[in-house]
JSON list of C-alpha atoms in Angstrom, two decimals:
[
{"chain": "A", "resi": 1, "resn": "GLY", "atom": "CA", "xyz": [11.05, -0.90, -19.78]},
{"chain": "A", "resi": 2, "resn": "ILE", "atom": "CA", "xyz": [7.83, 0.74, -18.40]},
{"chain": "A", "resi": 3, "resn": "ARG", "atom": "CA", "xyz": [6.69, 3.67, -20.12]},
{"chain": "A", "resi": 4, "resn": "GLY", "atom": "CA", "xyz": [5.23, 6.68, -18.11]},
{"chain": "A", "resi": 5, "resn": "ARG", "atom": "CA", "xyz": [1.63, 7.36, -18.42]},
{"chain": "A", "resi": 6, "resn": "GLY", "atom": "CA", "xyz": [1.26, 10.23, -16.13]},
{"chain": "A", "resi": 7, "resn": "TYR", "atom": "CA", "xyz": [-0.57, 10.48, -12.94]},
{"chain": "A", "resi": 8, "resn": "PRO", "atom": "CA", "xyz": [-2.67, 8.70, -11.76]},
{"chain": "A", "resi": 9, "resn": "ALA", "atom": "CA", "xyz": [-1.96, 6.07, -14.26]},
{"chain": "A", "resi": 10, "resn": "ASP", "atom": "CA", "xyz": [1.50, 5.56, -13.19]},
{"chain": "A", "resi": 11, "resn": "THR", "atom": "CA", "xyz": [0.40, 4.42, -9.56]},
{"chain": "A", "resi": 12, "resn": "LEU", "atom": "CA", "xyz": [-2.86, 2.95, -10.56]},
{"chain": "A", "resi": 13, "resn": "TYR", "atom": "CA", "xyz": [-1.23, 0.08, -12.92]},
{"chain": "A", "resi": 14, "resn": "ARG", "atom": "CA", "xyz": [1.82, -0.53, -10.79]},
{"chain": "A", "resi": 15, "resn": "TYR", "atom": "CA", "xyz": [0.19, -4.16, -9.94]},
{"chain": "A", "resi": 16, "resn": "HIS", "atom": "CA", "xyz": [0.12, -4.48, -13.62]},
{"chain": "A", "resi": 17, "resn": "TYR", "atom": "CA", "xyz": [3.79, -3.79, -13.98]},
{"chain": "A", "resi": 18, "resn": "PHE", "atom": "CA", "xyz": [4.62, -6.21, -11.25]},
{"chain": "A", "resi": 19, "resn": "LEU", "atom": "CA", "xyz": [2.68, -9.05, -13.34]},
{"chain": "A", "resi": 20, "resn": "GLN", "atom": "CA", "xyz": [4.55, -8.13, -16.43]},
{"chain": "A", "resi": 21, "resn": "ARG", "atom": "CA", "xyz": [7.53, -9.56, -14.59]},
{"chain": "A", "resi": 22, "resn": "ALA", "atom": "CA", "xyz": [5.84, -12.31, -13.03]},
{"chain": "A", "resi": 23, "resn": "GLU", "atom": "CA", "xyz": [7.82, -15.10, -14.44]},
{"chain": "A", "resi": 24, "resn": "GLN", "atom": "CA", "xyz": [10.98, -13.74, -13.66]},
{"chain": "A", "resi": 25, "resn": "LEU", "atom": "CA", "xyz": [10.04, -12.89, -10.11]},
{"chain": "A", "resi": 26, "resn": "GLU", "atom": "CA", "xyz": [8.78, -16.58, -9.65]},
{"chain": "A", "resi": 27, "resn": "MET", "atom": "CA", "xyz": [12.00, -18.07, -10.93]},
{"chain": "A", "resi": 28, "resn": "HIS", "atom": "CA", "xyz": [14.52, -15.58, -9.21]},
{"chain": "A", "resi": 29, "resn": "THR", "atom": "CA", "xyz": [12.79, -14.39, -5.94]},
{"chain": "A", "resi": 30, "resn": "ASP", "atom": "CA", "xyz": [11.73, -15.43, -2.80]},
{"chain": "A", "resi": 31, "resn": "VAL", "atom": "CA", "xyz": [10.37, -12.18, -1.54]},
{"chain": "A", "resi": 32, "resn": "VAL", "atom": "CA", "xyz": [9.11, -9.19, -3.42]},
{"chain": "A", "resi": 33, "resn": "PHE", "atom": "CA", "xyz": [8.98, -5.49, -1.92]},
{"chain": "A", "resi": 34, "resn": "TYR", "atom": "CA", "xyz": [7.53, -2.57, -3.64]},
{"chain": "A", "resi": 35, "resn": "MET", "atom": "CA", "xyz": [8.58, 1.00, -1.95]},
{"chain": "A", "resi": 36, "resn": "ASP", "atom": "CA", "xyz": [8.01, 4.14, -3.35]},
{"chain": "A", "resi": 37, "resn": "VAL", "atom": "CA", "xyz": [10.94, 6.19, -4.89]},
{"chain": "A", "resi": 38, "resn": "ASP", "atom": "CA", "xyz": [10.72, 8.99, -2.14]},
{"chain": "A", "resi": 39, "resn": "LEU", "atom": "CA", "xyz": [11.60, 6.58, 0.85]},
{"chain": "A", "resi": 40, "resn": "ASP", "atom": "CA", "xyz": [14.82, 6.63, 2.57]},
{"chain": "A", "resi": 41, "resn": "VAL", "atom": "CA", "xyz": [15.25, 3.42, 4.40]},
{"chain": "A", "resi": 42, "resn": "GLY", "atom": "CA", "xyz": [17.53, 3.81, 7.75]},
{"chain": "A", "resi": 43, "resn": "GLU", "atom": "CA", "xyz": [20.81, 1.98, 8.14]},
{"chain": "A", "resi": 44, "resn": "SER", "atom": "CA", "xyz": [19.52, 0.07, 11.02]},
{"chain": "A", "resi": 45, "resn": "VAL", "atom": "CA", "xyz": [16.53, -1.56, 9.28]},
{"chain": "A", "resi": 46, "resn": "THR", "atom": "CA", "xyz": [17.11, -5.27, 9.19]},
{"chain": "A", "resi": 47, "resn": "PRO", "atom": "CA", "xyz": [15.31, -7.67, 6.91]},
{"chain": "A", "resi": 48, "resn": "GLU", "atom": "CA", "xyz": [13.92, -9.44, 9.74]},
{"chain": "A", "resi": 49, "resn": "GLU", "atom": "CA", "xyz": [11.89, -6.63, 10.89]},
{"chain": "A", "resi": 50, "resn": "VAL", "atom": "CA", "xyz": [10.12, -6.10, 7.43]},
{"chain": "A", "resi": 51, "resn": "SER", "atom": "CA", "xyz": [10.06, -9.59, 6.36]},
{"chain": "A", "resi": 52, "resn": "PRO", "atom": "CA", "xyz": [6.84, -11.87, 5.82]},
{"chain": "A", "resi": 53, "resn": "THR", "atom": "CA", "xyz": [6.39, -14.62, 8.48]},
{"chain": "A", "resi": 54, "resn": "GLU", "atom": "CA", "xyz": [5.26, -18.14, 7.77]},
{"chain": "A", "resi": 55, "resn": "SER", "atom": "CA", "xyz": [1.78, -17.40, 8.92]},
{"chain": "A", "resi": 56, "resn": "ARG", "atom": "CA", "xyz": [1.63, -13.92, 7.48]},
{"chain": "A", "resi": 57, "resn": "PRO", "atom": "CA", "xyz": [2.95, -14.09, 3.90]},
{"chain": "A", "resi": 58, "resn": "LEU", "atom": "CA", "xyz": [2.13, -10.27, 2.85]},
{"chain": "A", "resi": 59, "resn": "VAL", "atom": "CA", "xyz": [3.49, -7.23, 4.61]},
{"chain": "A", "resi": 60, "resn": "ALA", "atom": "CA", "xyz": [2.12, -3.70, 4.62]},
{"chain": "A", "resi": 61, "resn": "VAL", "atom": "CA", "xyz": [2.35, -0.51, 6.51]},
{"chain": "A", "resi": 62, "resn": "ARG", "atom": "CA", "xyz": [-0.36, 1.06, 8.58]},
{"chain": "A", "resi": 63, "resn": "HIS", "atom": "CA", "xyz": [-0.91, 4.52, 6.91]},
{"chain": "A", "resi": 64, "resn": "PRO", "atom": "CA", "xyz": [0.57, 7.29, 9.09]},
{"chain": "A", "resi": 65, "resn": "LEU", "atom": "CA", "xyz": [-1.80, 9.91, 7.82]},
{"chain": "A", "resi": 66, "resn": "GLN", "atom": "CA", "xyz": [-5.14, 7.79, 8.30]},
{"chain": "A", "resi": 67, "resn": "ASN", "atom": "CA", "xyz": [-6.91, 7.62, 11.56]},
{"chain": "A", "resi": 68, "resn": "HIS", "atom": "CA", "xyz": [-8.09, 3.90, 12.16]},
{"chain": "A", "resi": 69, "resn": "GLY", "atom": "CA", "xyz": [-10.11, 2.94, 9.24]},
{"chain": "A", "resi": 70, "resn": "GLY", "atom": "CA", "xyz": [-8.84, 5.70, 6.73]},
{"chain": "A", "resi": 71, "resn": "THR", "atom": "CA", "xyz": [-10.53, 6.79, 3.61]},
{"chain": "A", "resi": 72, "resn": "PRO", "atom": "CA", "xyz": [-11.28, 3.86, 1.59]},
{"chain": "A", "resi": 73, "resn": "GLU", "atom": "CA", "xyz": [-13.37, 3.79, -1.39]},
{"chain": "A", "resi": 74, "resn": "ILE", "atom": "CA", "xyz": [-17.08, 4.45, -0.96]},
{"chain": "A", "resi": 75, "resn": "ARG", "atom": "CA", "xyz": [-18.73, 4.08, -4.18]},
{"chain": "A", "resi": 76, "resn": "PRO", "atom": "CA", "xyz": [-20.12, 0.60, -4.56]},
{"chain": "A", "resi": 77, "resn": "SER", "atom": "CA", "xyz": [-19.40, 1.10, -8.40]},
{"chain": "A", "resi": 78, "resn": "SER", "atom": "CA", "xyz": [-15.69, 0.36, -7.66]},
{"chain": "A", "resi": 79, "resn": "ARG", "atom": "CA", "xyz": [-14.02, -2.81, -6.94]},
{"chain": "A", "resi": 80, "resn": "ALA", "atom": "CA", "xyz": [-12.24, -1.03, -4.39]},
{"chain": "A", "resi": 81, "resn": "PHE", "atom": "CA", "xyz": [-15.39, -0.59, -2.54]},
{"chain": "A", "resi": 82, "resn": "ILE", "atom": "CA", "xyz": [-15.28, -2.09, 1.08]},
{"chain": "A", "resi": 83, "resn": "PRO", "atom": "CA", "xyz": [-18.82, -3.38, 2.26]},
{"chain": "A", "resi": 84, "resn": "PRO", "atom": "CA", "xyz": [-19.37, -2.76, 6.00]},
{"chain": "A", "resi": 85, "resn": "SER", "atom": "CA", "xyz": [-19.43, -6.52, 6.38]},
{"chain": "A", "resi": 86, "resn": "LEU", "atom": "CA", "xyz": [-15.70, -6.75, 5.78]},
{"chain": "A", "resi": 87, "resn": "PRO", "atom": "CA", "xyz": [-13.52, -6.03, 8.57]},
{"chain": "A", "resi": 88, "resn": "ARG", "atom": "CA", "xyz": [-11.39, -2.83, 8.46]},
{"chain": "A", "resi": 89, "resn": "PRO", "atom": "CA", "xyz": [-8.83, -3.03, 11.40]},
{"chain": "A", "resi": 90, "resn": "CYS", "atom": "CA", "xyz": [-6.73, -0.26, 9.87]},
{"chain": "A", "resi": 91, "resn": "TYR", "atom": "CA", "xyz": [-5.90, 1.56, 6.47]},
{"chain": "A", "resi": 92, "resn": "VAL", "atom": "CA", "xyz": [-2.75, 0.63, 4.84]},
{"chain": "A", "resi": 93, "resn": "ALA", "atom": "CA", "xyz": [-0.49, 2.53, 2.81]},
{"chain": "A", "resi": 94, "resn": "GLY", "atom": "CA", "xyz": [0.58, 1.84, -0.91]},
{"chain": "A", "resi": 95, "resn": "GLY", "atom": "CA", "xyz": [3.99, 3.07, -0.84]},
{"chain": "A", "resi": 96, "resn": "PHE", "atom": "CA", "xyz": [5.55, 0.07, 0.98]},
{"chain": "A", "resi": 97, "resn": "VAL", "atom": "CA", "xyz": [4.16, -3.20, 0.45]},
{"chain": "A", "resi": 98, "resn": "GLY", "atom": "CA", "xyz": [5.57, -6.70, -0.11]},
{"chain": "A", "resi": 99, "resn": "GLY", "atom": "CA", "xyz": [5.45, -10.29, 0.62]},
{"chain": "A", "resi": 100, "resn": "ARG", "atom": "CA", "xyz": [6.57, -14.04, -0.40]},
{"chain": "A", "resi": 101, "resn": "THR", "atom": "CA", "xyz": [6.50, -14.11, -4.21]},
{"chain": "A", "resi": 102, "resn": "PRO", "atom": "CA", "xyz": [3.66, -16.44, -4.73]},
{"chain": "A", "resi": 103, "resn": "GLU", "atom": "CA", "xyz": [1.38, -14.57, -2.50]},
{"chain": "A", "resi": 104, "resn": "PHE", "atom": "CA", "xyz": [2.46, -11.27, -3.73]},
{"chain": "A", "resi": 105, "resn": "LEU", "atom": "CA", "xyz": [1.77, -12.22, -7.24]},
{"chain": "A", "resi": 106, "resn": "GLY", "atom": "CA", "xyz": [-1.41, -13.44, -6.33]},
{"chain": "A", "resi": 107, "resn": "MET", "atom": "CA", "xyz": [-2.48, -10.37, -4.48]},
{"chain": "A", "resi": 108, "resn": "SER", "atom": "CA", "xyz": [-1.11, -8.36, -7.52]},
{"chain": "A", "resi": 109, "resn": "ARG", "atom": "CA", "xyz": [-3.34, -10.63, -9.89]},
{"chain": "A", "resi": 110, "resn": "GLU", "atom": "CA", "xyz": [-6.56, -9.65, -7.72]},
{"chain": "A", "resi": 111, "resn": "ILE", "atom": "CA", "xyz": [-5.81, -6.02, -7.49]},
{"chain": "A", "resi": 112, "resn": "ALA", "atom": "CA", "xyz": [-5.02, -5.92, -11.07]},
{"chain": "A", "resi": 113, "resn": "ARG", "atom": "CA", "xyz": [-8.08, -7.45, -12.06]},
{"chain": "A", "resi": 114, "resn": "GLY", "atom": "CA", "xyz": [-10.38, -5.09, -9.84]},
{"chain": "A", "resi": 115, "resn": "ILE", "atom": "CA", "xyz": [-8.58, -2.12, -11.66]},
{"chain": "A", "resi": 116, "resn": "ASP", "atom": "CA", "xyz": [-9.42, -3.71, -15.07]},
{"chain": "A", "resi": 117, "resn": "GLU", "atom": "CA", "xyz": [-12.92, -3.90, -14.04]},
{"chain": "A", "resi": 118, "resn": "ASP", "atom": "CA", "xyz": [-13.06, -0.36, -12.84]},
{"chain": "A", "resi": 119, "resn": "ASP", "atom": "CA", "xyz": [-11.59, 0.56, -16.27]},
{"chain": "A", "resi": 120, "resn": "ASP", "atom": "CA", "xyz": [-14.52, -1.17, -18.01]},
{"chain": "A", "resi": 121, "resn": "GLY", "atom": "CA", "xyz": [-17.04, 0.60, -15.78]},
{"chain": "A", "resi": 122, "resn": "GLU", "atom": "CA", "xyz": [-15.11, 3.88, -16.25]},
{"chain": "A", "resi": 123, "resn": "VAL", "atom": "CA", "xyz": [-14.15, 4.32, -12.65]},
{"chain": "A", "resi": 124, "resn": "VAL", "atom": "CA", "xyz": [-11.13, 5.72, -10.77]},
{"chain": "A", "resi": 125, "resn": "ALA", "atom": "CA", "xyz": [-11.05, 4.54, -7.22]},
{"chain": "A", "resi": 126, "resn": "VAL", "atom": "CA", "xyz": [-10.45, 7.53, -4.69]},
{"chain": "A", "resi": 127, "resn": "TRP", "atom": "CA", "xyz": [-6.75, 6.54, -3.93]},
{"chain": "A", "resi": 128, "resn": "HIS", "atom": "CA", "xyz": [-6.02, 4.64, -7.15]},
{"chain": "A", "resi": 129, "resn": "ASP", "atom": "CA", "xyz": [-3.97, 1.44, -6.26]},
{"chain": "A", "resi": 130, "resn": "GLU", "atom": "CA", "xyz": [-4.01, 2.09, -2.61]},
{"chain": "A", "resi": 131, "resn": "SER", "atom": "CA", "xyz": [-7.74, 1.88, -2.49]},
{"chain": "A", "resi": 132, "resn": "HIS", "atom": "CA", "xyz": [-7.49, -1.37, -4.12]},
{"chain": "A", "resi": 133, "resn": "LEU", "atom": "CA", "xyz": [-4.91, -2.71, -1.90]},
{"chain": "A", "resi": 134, "resn": "ASN", "atom": "CA", "xyz": [-7.03, -1.89, 1.04]},
{"chain": "A", "resi": 135, "resn": "ARG", "atom": "CA", "xyz": [-10.07, -3.78, -0.54]},
{"chain": "A", "resi": 136, "resn": "PHE", "atom": "CA", "xyz": [-7.68, -6.79, -0.79]},
{"chain": "A", "resi": 137, "resn": "PHE", "atom": "CA", "xyz": [-6.48, -6.32, 2.74]},
{"chain": "A", "resi": 138, "resn": "SER", "atom": "CA", "xyz": [-9.93, -6.14, 4.24]},
{"chain": "A", "resi": 139, "resn": "SER", "atom": "CA", "xyz": [-10.75, -9.31, 2.52]},
{"chain": "A", "resi": 140, "resn": "ASN", "atom": "CA", "xyz": [-7.37, -11.14, 3.60]},
{"chain": "A", "resi": 141, "resn": "THR", "atom": "CA", "xyz": [-6.37, -9.46, 6.90]},
{"chain": "A", "resi": 142, "resn": "ALA", "atom": "CA", "xyz": [-5.11, -12.68, 8.21]},
{"chain": "A", "resi": 143, "resn": "LEU", "atom": "CA", "xyz": [-2.43, -12.90, 5.25]},
{"chain": "A", "resi": 144, "resn": "PHE", "atom": "CA", "xyz": [-0.84, -9.48, 6.29]},
{"chain": "A", "resi": 145, "resn": "ARG", "atom": "CA", "xyz": [1.79, -8.59, 8.66]},
{"chain": "A", "resi": 146, "resn": "VAL", "atom": "CA", "xyz": [1.29, -5.05, 9.32]},
{"chain": "A", "resi": 147, "resn": "LEU", "atom": "CA", "xyz": [4.07, -2.83, 10.08]},
{"chain": "A", "resi": 148, "resn": "PRO", "atom": "CA", "xyz": [3.55, 0.34, 12.39]},
{"chain": "A", "resi": 149, "resn": "PRO", "atom": "CA", "xyz": [3.53, 3.69, 10.46]},
{"chain": "A", "resi": 150, "resn": "SER", "atom": "CA", "xyz": [7.25, 4.25, 11.62]},
{"chain": "A", "resi": 151, "resn": "TYR", "atom": "CA", "xyz": [8.08, 2.42, 8.30]},
{"chain": "A", "resi": 152, "resn": "LEU", "atom": "CA", "xyz": [6.45, 5.34, 6.48]},
{"chain": "A", "resi": 153, "resn": "TYR", "atom": "CA", "xyz": [7.32, 8.42, 8.58]},
{"chain": "A", "resi": 154, "resn": "PRO", "atom": "CA", "xyz": [6.47, 11.73, 6.69]},
{"chain": "A", "resi": 155, "resn": "GLU", "atom": "CA", "xyz": [9.82, 13.63, 6.87]},
{"chain": "A", "resi": 156, "resn": "THR", "atom": "CA", "xyz": [8.54, 16.95, 7.87]},
{"chain": "A", "resi": 157, "resn": "TRP", "atom": "CA", "xyz": [6.43, 15.75, 10.85]},
{"chain": "A", "resi": 158, "resn": "ASN", "atom": "CA", "xyz": [7.36, 15.51, 14.48]},
{"chain": "A", "resi": 159, "resn": "ILE", "atom": "CA", "xyz": [5.11, 12.45, 15.58]},
{"chain": "A", "resi": 160, "resn": "SER", "atom": "CA", "xyz": [5.69, 10.43, 18.86]},
{"chain": "A", "resi": 161, "resn": "TYR", "atom": "CA", "xyz": [6.97, 7.42, 17.21]},
{"chain": "A", "resi": 162, "resn": "GLY", "atom": "CA", "xyz": [10.49, 7.09, 15.72]},
{"chain": "A", "resi": 163, "resn": "ALA", "atom": "CA", "xyz": [11.33, 6.96, 12.10]},
{"chain": "A", "resi": 164, "resn": "ARG", "atom": "CA", "xyz": [12.65, 3.75, 10.68]},
{"chain": "A", "resi": 165, "resn": "ILE", "atom": "CA", "xyz": [11.74, 4.56, 6.97]},
{"chain": "A", "resi": 166, "resn": "THR", "atom": "CA", "xyz": [11.21, 8.21, 5.98]},
{"chain": "A", "resi": 167, "resn": "VAL", "atom": "CA", "xyz": [9.01, 9.55, 3.44]},
{"chain": "A", "resi": 168, "resn": "ARG", "atom": "CA", "xyz": [11.00, 12.33, 1.88]},
{"chain": "A", "resi": 169, "resn": "ARG", "atom": "CA", "xyz": [9.33, 15.57, 0.69]},
{"chain": "A", "resi": 170, "resn": "ILE", "atom": "CA", "xyz": [9.84, 15.75, -3.04]},
{"chain": "A", "resi": 171, "resn": "PRO", "atom": "CA", "xyz": [8.28, 18.52, -5.15]},
{"chain": "A", "resi": 172, "resn": "HIS", "atom": "CA", "xyz": [5.87, 17.62, -7.73]},
{"chain": "A", "resi": 173, "resn": "GLY", "atom": "CA", "xyz": [5.57, 20.40, -9.85]},
{"chain": "A", "resi": 174, "resn": "ASP", "atom": "CA", "xyz": [2.72, 22.86, -9.91]},
{"chain": "A", "resi": 175, "resn": "ASN", "atom": "CA", "xyz": [-0.28, 20.91, -9.04]},
{"chain": "A", "resi": 176, "resn": "ARG", "atom": "CA", "xyz": [-2.41, 20.33, -6.09]},
{"chain": "A", "resi": 177, "resn": "PHE", "atom": "CA", "xyz": [-0.53, 17.54, -4.82]},
{"chain": "A", "resi": 178, "resn": "ALA", "atom": "CA", "xyz": [2.48, 19.99, -4.42]},
{"chain": "A", "resi": 179, "resn": "THR", "atom": "CA", "xyz": [0.92, 22.01, -1.96]},
{"chain": "A", "resi": 180, "resn": "GLU", "atom": "CA", "xyz": [-1.56, 19.61, -0.34]},
{"chain": "A", "resi": 181, "resn": "SER", "atom": "CA", "xyz": [-0.93, 18.86, 3.29]},
{"chain": "A", "resi": 182, "resn": "PHE", "atom": "CA", "xyz": [-2.59, 16.06, 5.73]},
{"chain": "A", "resi": 183, "resn": "ALA", "atom": "CA", "xyz": [-3.55, 15.99, 9.10]},
{"chain": "A", "resi": 184, "resn": "ALA", "atom": "CA", "xyz": [-4.81, 12.93, 10.87]},
{"chain": "A", "resi": 185, "resn": "VAL", "atom": "CA", "xyz": [-4.50, 11.52, 14.49]},
{"chain": "A", "resi": 186, "resn": "CYS", "atom": "CA", "xyz": [-2.86, 8.05, 14.19]},
{"chain": "A", "resi": 187, "resn": "GLY", "atom": "CA", "xyz": [-4.15, 5.69, 16.63]},
{"chain": "A", "resi": 188, "resn": "TRP", "atom": "CA", "xyz": [-3.34, 1.96, 17.55]},
{"chain": "A", "resi": 189, "resn": "VAL", "atom": "CA", "xyz": [-5.84, -0.75, 16.78]},
{"chain": "A", "resi": 190, "resn": "ARG", "atom": "CA", "xyz": [-5.73, -3.13, 19.58]},
{"chain": "A", "resi": 191, "resn": "GLY", "atom": "CA", "xyz": [-6.40, -6.82, 19.26]},
{"chain": "A", "resi": 192, "resn": "GLY", "atom": "CA", "xyz": [-6.22, -7.11, 15.50]},
{"chain": "A", "resi": 193, "resn": "ALA", "atom": "CA", "xyz": [-3.68, -7.15, 12.56]},
{"chain": "A", "resi": 194, "resn": "CYS", "atom": "CA", "xyz": [-2.69, -3.57, 13.07]},
{"chain": "A", "resi": 195, "resn": "GLU", "atom": "CA", "xyz": [-1.51, -3.92, 16.65]}
]
């Protein structure tokens, strides 16, 4: 099993946890998905609508609370830093990501390596594993099938697109994350991976 390490380690090291099971995943799965525990998948979501494709072996969801480029890591001291030379067609969420097993594990290895290098430099990326995911996405945009934010629809929001997978509001105790609220305008990115 996986021993809880507390926040933010439990989320930051998720790609390390996937790699602990790499051999079993390689032997027994064609496709791997990670979904946060607070997600509620509607009955009408089909495997075909969220699965990777031949040309886009990885799947991510455009973040519903981030406008266009989102809030990536801006400190060059972090391996999650996205230099201006890399494309940023959108910002993807860490709560629902997947892909064909070989590509998913390859992504996991690269993200885990970046986190380990940050650890060596005593740096924690601004949005933890999600910052590293966005760095990988920016370097490998063509590998991703990007789903619209309706696949991570915040439960308490009334947004103009319909919910396919709902993010349920779960109380997290007496900390800043329990009372924090987010506001952002979501816009479509035309002509790119996030269309």
